[in-house]
Tab-separated table of C-alpha atoms and ligand atoms in Angstrom:
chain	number	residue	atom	x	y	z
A	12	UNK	CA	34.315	74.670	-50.896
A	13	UNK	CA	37.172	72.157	-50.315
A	14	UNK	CA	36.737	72.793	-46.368
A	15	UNK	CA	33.138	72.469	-46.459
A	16	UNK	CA	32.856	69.213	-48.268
A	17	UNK	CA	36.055	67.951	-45.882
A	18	UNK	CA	34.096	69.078	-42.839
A	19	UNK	CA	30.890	67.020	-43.806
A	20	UNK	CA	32.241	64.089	-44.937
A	21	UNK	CA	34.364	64.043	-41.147
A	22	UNK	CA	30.570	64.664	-39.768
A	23	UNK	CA	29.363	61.964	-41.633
A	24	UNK	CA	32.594	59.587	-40.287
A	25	UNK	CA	32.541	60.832	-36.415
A	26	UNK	CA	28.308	59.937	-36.916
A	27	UNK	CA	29.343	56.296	-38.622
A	28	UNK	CA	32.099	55.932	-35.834
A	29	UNK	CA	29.535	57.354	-33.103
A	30	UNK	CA	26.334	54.657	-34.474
A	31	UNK	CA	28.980	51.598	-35.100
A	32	UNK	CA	30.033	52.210	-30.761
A	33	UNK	CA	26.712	52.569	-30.125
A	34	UNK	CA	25.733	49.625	-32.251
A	35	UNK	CA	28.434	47.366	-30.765
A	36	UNK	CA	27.562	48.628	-26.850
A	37	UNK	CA	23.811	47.351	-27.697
A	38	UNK	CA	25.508	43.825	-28.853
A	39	UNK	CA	27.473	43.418	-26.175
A	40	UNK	CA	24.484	44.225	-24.030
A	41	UNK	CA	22.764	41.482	-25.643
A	42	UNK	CA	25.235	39.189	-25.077
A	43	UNK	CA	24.946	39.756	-21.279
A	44	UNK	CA	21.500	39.465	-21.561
A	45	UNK	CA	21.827	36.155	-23.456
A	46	UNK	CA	24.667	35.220	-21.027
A	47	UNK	CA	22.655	35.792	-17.929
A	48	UNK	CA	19.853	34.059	-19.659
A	49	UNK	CA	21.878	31.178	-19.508
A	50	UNK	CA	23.496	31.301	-16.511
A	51	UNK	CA	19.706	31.468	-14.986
A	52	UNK	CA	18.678	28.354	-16.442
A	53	UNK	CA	21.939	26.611	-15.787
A	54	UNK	CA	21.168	27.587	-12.400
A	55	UNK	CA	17.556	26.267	-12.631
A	56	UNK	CA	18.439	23.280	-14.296
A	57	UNK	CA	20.820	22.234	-11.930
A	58	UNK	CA	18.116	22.321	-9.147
A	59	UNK	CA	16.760	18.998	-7.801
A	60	UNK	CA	13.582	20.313	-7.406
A	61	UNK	CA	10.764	20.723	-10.438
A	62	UNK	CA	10.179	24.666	-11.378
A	63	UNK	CA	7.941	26.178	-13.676
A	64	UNK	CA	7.724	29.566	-14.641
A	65	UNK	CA	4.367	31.172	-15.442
A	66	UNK	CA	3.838	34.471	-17.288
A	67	UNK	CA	1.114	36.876	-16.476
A	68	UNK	CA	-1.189	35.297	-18.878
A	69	UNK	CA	-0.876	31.768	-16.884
A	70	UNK	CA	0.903	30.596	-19.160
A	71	UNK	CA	3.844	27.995	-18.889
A	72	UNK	CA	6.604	29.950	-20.331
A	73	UNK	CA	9.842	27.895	-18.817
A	74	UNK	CA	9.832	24.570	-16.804
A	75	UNK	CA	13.867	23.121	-15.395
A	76	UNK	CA	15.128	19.742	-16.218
A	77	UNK	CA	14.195	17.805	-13.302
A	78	UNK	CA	10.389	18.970	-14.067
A	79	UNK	CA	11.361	17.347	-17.723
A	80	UNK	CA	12.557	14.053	-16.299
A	81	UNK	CA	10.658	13.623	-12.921
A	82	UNK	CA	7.215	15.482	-14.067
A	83	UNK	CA	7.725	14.455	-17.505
A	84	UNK	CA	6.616	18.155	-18.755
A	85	UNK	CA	7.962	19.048	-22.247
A	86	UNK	CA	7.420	21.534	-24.826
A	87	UNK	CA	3.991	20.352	-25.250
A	88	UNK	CA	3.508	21.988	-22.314
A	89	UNK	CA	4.869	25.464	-23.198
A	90	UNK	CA	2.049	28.232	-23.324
A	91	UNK	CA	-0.998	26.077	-21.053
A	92	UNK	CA	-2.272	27.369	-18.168
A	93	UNK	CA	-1.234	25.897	-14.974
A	94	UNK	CA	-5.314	24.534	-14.810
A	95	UNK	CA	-4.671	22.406	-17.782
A	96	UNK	CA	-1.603	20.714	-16.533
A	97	UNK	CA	-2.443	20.304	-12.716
A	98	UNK	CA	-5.905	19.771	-13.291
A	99	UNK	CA	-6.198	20.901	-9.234
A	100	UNK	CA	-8.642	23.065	-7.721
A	101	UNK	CA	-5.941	24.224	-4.669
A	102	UNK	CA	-3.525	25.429	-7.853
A	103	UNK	CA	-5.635	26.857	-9.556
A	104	UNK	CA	-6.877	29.452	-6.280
A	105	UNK	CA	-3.791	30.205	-5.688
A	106	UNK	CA	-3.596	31.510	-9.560
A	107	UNK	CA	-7.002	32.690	-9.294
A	108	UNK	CA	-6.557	35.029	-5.878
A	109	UNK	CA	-2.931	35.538	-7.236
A	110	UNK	CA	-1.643	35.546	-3.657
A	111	UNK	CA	1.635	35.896	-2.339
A	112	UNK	CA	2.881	32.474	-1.505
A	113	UNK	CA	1.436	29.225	-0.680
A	114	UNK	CA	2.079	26.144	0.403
A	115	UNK	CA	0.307	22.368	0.418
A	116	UNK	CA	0.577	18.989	-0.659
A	117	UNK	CA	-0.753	17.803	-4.136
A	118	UNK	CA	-1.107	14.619	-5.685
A	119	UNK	CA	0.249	14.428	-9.124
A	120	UNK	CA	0.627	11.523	-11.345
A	121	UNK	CA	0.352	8.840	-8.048
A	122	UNK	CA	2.736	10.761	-6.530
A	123	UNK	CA	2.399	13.644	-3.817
A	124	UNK	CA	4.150	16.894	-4.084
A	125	UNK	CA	4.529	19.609	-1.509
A	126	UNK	CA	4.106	22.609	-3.722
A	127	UNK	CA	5.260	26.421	-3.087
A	128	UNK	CA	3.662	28.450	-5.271
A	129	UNK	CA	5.187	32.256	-5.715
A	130	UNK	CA	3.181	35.370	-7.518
A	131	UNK	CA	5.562	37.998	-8.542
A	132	UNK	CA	5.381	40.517	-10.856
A	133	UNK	CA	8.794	41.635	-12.252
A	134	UNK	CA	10.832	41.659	-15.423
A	135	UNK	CA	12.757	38.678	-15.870
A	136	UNK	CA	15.938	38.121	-17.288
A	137	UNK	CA	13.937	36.732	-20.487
A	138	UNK	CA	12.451	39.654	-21.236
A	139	UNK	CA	9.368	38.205	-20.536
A	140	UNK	CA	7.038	39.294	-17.468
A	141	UNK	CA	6.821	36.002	-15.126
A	142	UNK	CA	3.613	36.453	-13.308
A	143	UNK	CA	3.684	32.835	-10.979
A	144	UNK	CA	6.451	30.573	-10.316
A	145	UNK	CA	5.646	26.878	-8.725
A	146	UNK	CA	7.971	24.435	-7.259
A	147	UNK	CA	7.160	20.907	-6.494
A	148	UNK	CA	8.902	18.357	-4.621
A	149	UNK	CA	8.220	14.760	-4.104
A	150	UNK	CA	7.655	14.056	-0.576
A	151	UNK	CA	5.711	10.712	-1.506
A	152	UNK	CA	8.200	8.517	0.737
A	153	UNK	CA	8.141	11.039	3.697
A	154	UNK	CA	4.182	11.351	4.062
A	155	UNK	CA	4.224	7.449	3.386
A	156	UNK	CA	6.845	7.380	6.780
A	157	UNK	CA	4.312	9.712	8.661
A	158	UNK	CA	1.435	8.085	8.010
A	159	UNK	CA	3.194	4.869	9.214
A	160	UNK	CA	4.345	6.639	12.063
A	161	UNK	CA	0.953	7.951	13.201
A	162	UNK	CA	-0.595	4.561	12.947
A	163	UNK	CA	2.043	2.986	14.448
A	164	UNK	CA	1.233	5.672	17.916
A	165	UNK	CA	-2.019	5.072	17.381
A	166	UNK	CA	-1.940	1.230	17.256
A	167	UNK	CA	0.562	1.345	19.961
A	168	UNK	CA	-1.364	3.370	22.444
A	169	UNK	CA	-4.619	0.997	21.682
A	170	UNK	CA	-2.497	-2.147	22.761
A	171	UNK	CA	-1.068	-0.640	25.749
A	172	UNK	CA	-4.486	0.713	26.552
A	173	UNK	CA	-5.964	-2.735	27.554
A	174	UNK	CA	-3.342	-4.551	29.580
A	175	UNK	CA	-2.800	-0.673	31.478
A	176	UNK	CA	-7.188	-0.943	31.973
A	177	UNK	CA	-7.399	-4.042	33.224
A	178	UNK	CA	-4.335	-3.789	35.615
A	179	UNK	CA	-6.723	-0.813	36.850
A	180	UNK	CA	-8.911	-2.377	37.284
A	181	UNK	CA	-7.847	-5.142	39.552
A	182	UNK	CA	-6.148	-2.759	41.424
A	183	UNK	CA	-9.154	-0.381	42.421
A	184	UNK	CA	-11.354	-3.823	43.477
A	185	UNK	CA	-8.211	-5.263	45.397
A	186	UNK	CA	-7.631	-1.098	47.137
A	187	UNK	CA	-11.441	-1.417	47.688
A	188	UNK	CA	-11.255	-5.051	49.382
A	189	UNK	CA	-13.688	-6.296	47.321
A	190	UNK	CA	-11.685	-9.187	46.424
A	191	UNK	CA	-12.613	-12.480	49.080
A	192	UNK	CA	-9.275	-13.810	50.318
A	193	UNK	CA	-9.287	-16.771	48.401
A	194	UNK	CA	-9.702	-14.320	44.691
A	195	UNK	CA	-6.210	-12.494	45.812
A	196	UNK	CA	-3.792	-14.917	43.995
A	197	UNK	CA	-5.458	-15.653	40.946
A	198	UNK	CA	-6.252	-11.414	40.764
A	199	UNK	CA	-2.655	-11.102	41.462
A	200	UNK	CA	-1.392	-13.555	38.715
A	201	UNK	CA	-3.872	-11.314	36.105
A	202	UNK	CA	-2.083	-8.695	36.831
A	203	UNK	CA	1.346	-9.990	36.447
A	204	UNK	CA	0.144	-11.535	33.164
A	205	UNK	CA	-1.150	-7.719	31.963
A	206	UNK	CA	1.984	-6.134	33.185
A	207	UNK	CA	4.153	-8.918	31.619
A	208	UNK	CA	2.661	-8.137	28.194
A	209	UNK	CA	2.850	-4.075	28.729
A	210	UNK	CA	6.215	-5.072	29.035
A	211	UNK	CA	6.431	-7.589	25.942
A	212	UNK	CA	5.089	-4.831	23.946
A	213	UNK	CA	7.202	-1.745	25.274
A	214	UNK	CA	10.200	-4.211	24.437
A	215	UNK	CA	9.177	-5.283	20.689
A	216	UNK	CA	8.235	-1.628	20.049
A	217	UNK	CA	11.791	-0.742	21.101
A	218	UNK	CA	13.654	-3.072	19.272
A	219	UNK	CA	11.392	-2.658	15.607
A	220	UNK	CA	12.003	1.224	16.682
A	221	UNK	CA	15.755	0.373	16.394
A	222	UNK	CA	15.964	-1.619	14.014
A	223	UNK	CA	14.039	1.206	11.291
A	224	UNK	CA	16.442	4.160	12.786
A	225	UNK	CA	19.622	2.877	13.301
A	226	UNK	CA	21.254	3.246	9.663
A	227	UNK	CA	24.763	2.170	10.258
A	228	UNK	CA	25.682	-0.206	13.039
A	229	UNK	CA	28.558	-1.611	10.909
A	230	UNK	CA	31.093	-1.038	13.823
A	231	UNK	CA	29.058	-2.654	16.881
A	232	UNK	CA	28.759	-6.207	14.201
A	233	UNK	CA	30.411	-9.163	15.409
A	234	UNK	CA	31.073	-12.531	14.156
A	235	UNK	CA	28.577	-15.201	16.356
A	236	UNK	CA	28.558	-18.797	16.039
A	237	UNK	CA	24.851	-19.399	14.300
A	238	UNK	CA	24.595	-22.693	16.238
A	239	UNK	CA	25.041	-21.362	19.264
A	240	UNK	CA	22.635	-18.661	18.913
A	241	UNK	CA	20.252	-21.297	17.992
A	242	UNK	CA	20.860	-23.440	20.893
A	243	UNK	CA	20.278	-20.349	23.353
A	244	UNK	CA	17.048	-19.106	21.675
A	245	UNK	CA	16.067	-23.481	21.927
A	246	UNK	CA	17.051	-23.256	25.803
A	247	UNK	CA	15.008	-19.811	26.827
A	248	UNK	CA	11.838	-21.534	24.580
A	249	UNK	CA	12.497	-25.232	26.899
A	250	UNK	CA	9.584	-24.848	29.111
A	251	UNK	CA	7.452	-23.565	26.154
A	252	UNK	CA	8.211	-26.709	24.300
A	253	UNK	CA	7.706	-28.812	27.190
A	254	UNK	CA	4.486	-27.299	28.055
A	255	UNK	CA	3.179	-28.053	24.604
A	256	UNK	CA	5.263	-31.326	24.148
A	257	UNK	CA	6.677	-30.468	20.892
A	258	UNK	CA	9.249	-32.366	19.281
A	259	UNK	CA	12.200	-30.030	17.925
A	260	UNK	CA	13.952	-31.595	14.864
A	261	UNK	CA	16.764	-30.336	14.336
A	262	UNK	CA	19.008	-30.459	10.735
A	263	UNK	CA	22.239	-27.864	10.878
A	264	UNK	CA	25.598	-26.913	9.422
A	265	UNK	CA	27.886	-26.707	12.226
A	266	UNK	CA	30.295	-23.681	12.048
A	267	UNK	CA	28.501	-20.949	10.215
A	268	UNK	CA	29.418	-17.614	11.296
A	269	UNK	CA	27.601	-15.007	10.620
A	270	UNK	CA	28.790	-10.860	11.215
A	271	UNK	CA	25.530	-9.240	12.537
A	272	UNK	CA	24.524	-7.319	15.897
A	273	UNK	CA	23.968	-10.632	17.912
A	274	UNK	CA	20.415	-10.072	19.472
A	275	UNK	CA	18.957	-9.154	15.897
A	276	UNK	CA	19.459	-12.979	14.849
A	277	UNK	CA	18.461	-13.795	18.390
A	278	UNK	CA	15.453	-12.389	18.058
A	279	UNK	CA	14.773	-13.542	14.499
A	280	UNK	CA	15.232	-17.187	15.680
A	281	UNK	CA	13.049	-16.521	18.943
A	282	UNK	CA	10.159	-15.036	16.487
A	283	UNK	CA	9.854	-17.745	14.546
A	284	UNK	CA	10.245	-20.656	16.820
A	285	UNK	CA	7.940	-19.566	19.166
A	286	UNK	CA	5.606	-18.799	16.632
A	287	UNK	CA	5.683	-22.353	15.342
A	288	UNK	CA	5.193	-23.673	18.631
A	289	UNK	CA	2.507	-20.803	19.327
A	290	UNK	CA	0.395	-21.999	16.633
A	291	UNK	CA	0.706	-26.208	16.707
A	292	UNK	CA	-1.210	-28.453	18.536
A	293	UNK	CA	-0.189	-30.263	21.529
A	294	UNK	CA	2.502	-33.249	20.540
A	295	UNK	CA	3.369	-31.894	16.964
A	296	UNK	CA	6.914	-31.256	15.249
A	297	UNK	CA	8.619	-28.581	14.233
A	298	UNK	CA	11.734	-28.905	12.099
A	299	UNK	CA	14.136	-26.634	12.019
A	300	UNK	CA	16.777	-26.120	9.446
A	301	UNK	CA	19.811	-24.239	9.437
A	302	UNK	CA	22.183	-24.402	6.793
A	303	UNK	CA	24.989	-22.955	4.018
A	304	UNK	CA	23.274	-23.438	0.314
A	305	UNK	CA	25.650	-23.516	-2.812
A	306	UNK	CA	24.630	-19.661	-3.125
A	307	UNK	CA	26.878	-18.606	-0.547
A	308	UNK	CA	23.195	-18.063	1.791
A	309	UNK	CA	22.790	-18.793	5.337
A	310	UNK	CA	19.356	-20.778	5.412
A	311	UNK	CA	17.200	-20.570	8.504
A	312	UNK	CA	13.755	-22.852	7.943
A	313	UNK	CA	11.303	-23.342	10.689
A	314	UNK	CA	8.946	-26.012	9.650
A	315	UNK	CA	5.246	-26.723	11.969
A	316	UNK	CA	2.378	-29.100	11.276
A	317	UNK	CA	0.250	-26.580	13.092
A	318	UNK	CA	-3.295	-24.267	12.404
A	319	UNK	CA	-1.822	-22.505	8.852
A	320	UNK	CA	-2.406	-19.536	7.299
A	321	UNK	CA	-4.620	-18.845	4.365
A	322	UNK	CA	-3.582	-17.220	1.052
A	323	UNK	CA	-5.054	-14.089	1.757
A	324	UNK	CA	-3.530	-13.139	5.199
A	325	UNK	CA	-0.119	-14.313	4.211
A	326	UNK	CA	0.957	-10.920	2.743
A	327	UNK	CA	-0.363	-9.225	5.913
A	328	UNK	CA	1.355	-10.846	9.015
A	329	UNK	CA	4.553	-8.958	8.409
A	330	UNK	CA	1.773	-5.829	9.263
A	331	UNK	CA	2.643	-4.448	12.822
A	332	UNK	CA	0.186	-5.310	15.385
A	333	UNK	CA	-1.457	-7.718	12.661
A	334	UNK	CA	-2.804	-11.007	14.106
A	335	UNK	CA	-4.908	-13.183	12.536
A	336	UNK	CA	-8.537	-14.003	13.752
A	337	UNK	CA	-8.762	-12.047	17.305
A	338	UNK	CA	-10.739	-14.043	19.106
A	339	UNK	CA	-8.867	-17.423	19.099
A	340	UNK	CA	-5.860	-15.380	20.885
A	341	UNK	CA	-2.989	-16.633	22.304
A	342	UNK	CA	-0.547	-14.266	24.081
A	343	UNK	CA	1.343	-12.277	21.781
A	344	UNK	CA	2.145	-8.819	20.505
A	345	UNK	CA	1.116	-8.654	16.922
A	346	UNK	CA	5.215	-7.285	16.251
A	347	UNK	CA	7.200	-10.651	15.820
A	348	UNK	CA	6.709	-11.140	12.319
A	349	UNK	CA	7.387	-7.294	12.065
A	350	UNK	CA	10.746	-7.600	14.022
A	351	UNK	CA	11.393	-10.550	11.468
A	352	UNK	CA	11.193	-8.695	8.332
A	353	UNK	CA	12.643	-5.552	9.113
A	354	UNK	CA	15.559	-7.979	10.389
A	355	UNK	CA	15.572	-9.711	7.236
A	356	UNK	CA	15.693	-6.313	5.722
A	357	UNK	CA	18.485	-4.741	7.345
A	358	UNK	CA	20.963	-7.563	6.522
A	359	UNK	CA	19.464	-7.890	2.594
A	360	UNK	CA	17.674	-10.986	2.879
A	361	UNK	CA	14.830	-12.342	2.478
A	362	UNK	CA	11.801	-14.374	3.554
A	363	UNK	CA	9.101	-16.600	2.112
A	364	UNK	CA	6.125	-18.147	3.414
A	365	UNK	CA	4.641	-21.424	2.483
A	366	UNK	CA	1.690	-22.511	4.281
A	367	UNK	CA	-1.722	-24.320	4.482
A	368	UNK	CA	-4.517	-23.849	6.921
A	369	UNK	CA	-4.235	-27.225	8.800
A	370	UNK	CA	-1.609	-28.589	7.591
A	371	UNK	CA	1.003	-26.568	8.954
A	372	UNK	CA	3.572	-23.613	8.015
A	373	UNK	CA	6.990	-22.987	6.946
A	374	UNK	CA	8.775	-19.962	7.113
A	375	UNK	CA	12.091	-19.727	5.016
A	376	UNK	CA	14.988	-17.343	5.958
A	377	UNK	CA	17.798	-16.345	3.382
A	378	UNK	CA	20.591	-14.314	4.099
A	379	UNK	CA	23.746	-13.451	2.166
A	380	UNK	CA	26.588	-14.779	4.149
A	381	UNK	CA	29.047	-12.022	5.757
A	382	UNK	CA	32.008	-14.187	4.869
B	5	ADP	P1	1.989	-12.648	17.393
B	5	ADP	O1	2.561	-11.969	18.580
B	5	ADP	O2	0.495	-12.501	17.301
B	5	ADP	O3	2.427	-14.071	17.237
B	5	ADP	P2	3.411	-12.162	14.939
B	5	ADP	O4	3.756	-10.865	14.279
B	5	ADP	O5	4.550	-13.032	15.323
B	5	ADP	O6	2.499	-11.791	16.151
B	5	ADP	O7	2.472	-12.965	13.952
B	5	ADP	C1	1.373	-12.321	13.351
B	5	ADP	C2	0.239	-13.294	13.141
B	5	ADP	O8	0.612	-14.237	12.124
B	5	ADP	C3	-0.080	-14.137	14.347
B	5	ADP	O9	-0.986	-13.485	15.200
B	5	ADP	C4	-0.701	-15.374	13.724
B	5	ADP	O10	-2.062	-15.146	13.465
B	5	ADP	C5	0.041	-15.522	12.391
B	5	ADP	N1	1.156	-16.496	12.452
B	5	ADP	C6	2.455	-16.233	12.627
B	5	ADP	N2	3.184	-17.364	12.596
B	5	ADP	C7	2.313	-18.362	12.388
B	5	ADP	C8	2.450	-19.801	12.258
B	5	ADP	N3	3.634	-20.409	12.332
B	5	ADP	N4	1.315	-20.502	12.032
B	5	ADP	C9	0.119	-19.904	11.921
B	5	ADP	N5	-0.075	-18.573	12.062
B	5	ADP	C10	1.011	-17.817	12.284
């Protein structure tokens, strides 16, 4: 009797001792579970791209940080369908016909998003069946630069187009000798004139190409003498100036040096000069200022009593190839101003514009000083 009830009662201990193993295994089980859980979204949060996890009901069931703080999706989110927060017709196919993988852009909130969009059908680490998962990155800046890109090629080709047309032109009636002897030099001067501004445009598309890719030219800087690059940009515009009879007045701080890549300020100075002189009548002024302010700022001012511009085009002539009313043209390539303020840009400055349709404009340069 003794051995019987001894023999249960170690039954009933090697069961208890069998279930508690078993019991603990299953916990610790769970913990990797849990821990793998965590791991995942670690993993997910860490990414700088938004995710969100669908389950096979279409329903949001996880979404990382950066979809918290860049897409602003929350827990108010948790358990719509992907229709209610996209509110887009190509999301919602790809849902719909459940298909493999897809990619497009999206616009979201103002901003556009390339979007992958994944259906799987697996068991997740959460236990839970995730049916879609969609990842969206901002590319809002990088269409923005394609866009601007394309229209820049486009524009470009159109401006090359007419000068390159017309130099045909001549050419095929002077190869044809249909010109009289007495046409040859003034054909022959239209044709310098078109090739001369092919080549004004190839060179301002060059330099505005260099100045938007170059990132870091920190090592090719040096320190120039502002007054002399003024004096040489004065001296290359003399028999502009004298053509038009403008006066230059001239007000400038000796001795500023300024650390830059010496043909950017050359250019700057060139733009806006010539502009001034471009657009004046015959026998006006243009001041020109150059100077150190209190602020530590290297001022560059360029003053004309010329044609103006009105209030509504002034926030366009920075636009490449912009020019103001076509038909009163005078030769130009629609990319100074565009040179200037991606200039202006590169060293952190800035520029303002002041300016009255006939009564003149003034264009105002400031640049932190280098030293
Ligand atoms: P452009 O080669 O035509 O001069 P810019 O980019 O330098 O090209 O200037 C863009 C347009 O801005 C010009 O076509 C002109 O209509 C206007 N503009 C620029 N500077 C002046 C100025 N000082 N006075 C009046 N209009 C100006």
């Amino acid at each position: 009797m003794d051995l019987i009830y001894i023999i249960v009662i170690a039954v009933l201990i090697l069961t208890l001792v069998f279930l508690l193993v078993k019991i603990r295994k299953l916990n610790i089980d769970k913990n990797i579970v849990e821990n793998s859980k965590n791991q995942f979204r670690k993993v997910l949060n860490s990414i700088q791209q938004s995710i969100l996890l669908f389950n096979n009901e279409d329903k949001l069931m996880f979404y990382n940080k950066h979809a918290y703080d860049t897409l602003s999706i929350d827990y108010n989110h948790m358990n719509l369908t992907a229709q209610m927060i996209f509110k887009n017709s190509k999301i919602d196919d790809v849902f719909y016909k459940r298909e493999r993988h897809r990619v497009f852009d999206v616009n979201f909130e103002g901003k556009i998003y390339l979007v992958h969009i994944y259906s799987i059908n697996t068991n997740d680490v959460f236990n839970n069946n995730v049916q879609t998962i969609v990842i969206l990155n901002n590319v809002t800046e990088a269409r923005k630069i394609d866009q601007t890109k394309k229209d820049f090629f486009a524009h470009a080709s159109h401006e090359l187009k007419s000068p390159l047309t017309a130099i045909l032109g001549y050419s095929e009636l002077v190869s044809l000798q249909m010109v009289e002897p007495d046409e040859y030099d003034d054909i022959i001067q239209r044709i310098y004139n078109q090739a001369l501004h092919m080549s004004l445009l190839v060179e301002d598309m060059s330099i505005l190409s260099r100045l938007e890719s170059i990132t870091d030219d920190q090592k090719d800087r040096r320190n120039i003498l502002l007054e002399e690059v003024l004096k040489e940009t004065l001296y290359t515009l003399e028999p502009f100036i004298e053509e038009k009879n403008i006066e230059i007045n001239i007000d400038m701080d000796k001795n500023i040096e300024y650390l830059c890549i010496p043909l950017d300020l050359n250019k700057l100075f060139k733009n806006l000069i010539e502009n001034a002189i471009k657009y004046s009548n015959i026998g006006s002024q243009v001041k020109i200022k150059l100077k150190k302010n209190k602020d530590n700022k290297v001022i560059f001012e360029v003053k004309d009593q010329g044609i103006g511009i009105a209030k509504d085009q002034i926030g366009r002539i920075f636009e490449r190839f912009y020019r103001i009313d076509k038909g009163r043209l005078e030769p130009g390539t629609g990319l100074g101003l565009a040179i200037v303020k991606h200039t202006v840009l590169k060293y952190q400055g800035e520029v303002l514009v002041d300016s009255n349709p006939g009564v003149g404009t003034t264009i105002t340069i400031k640049l932190p000083a280098t030293n």
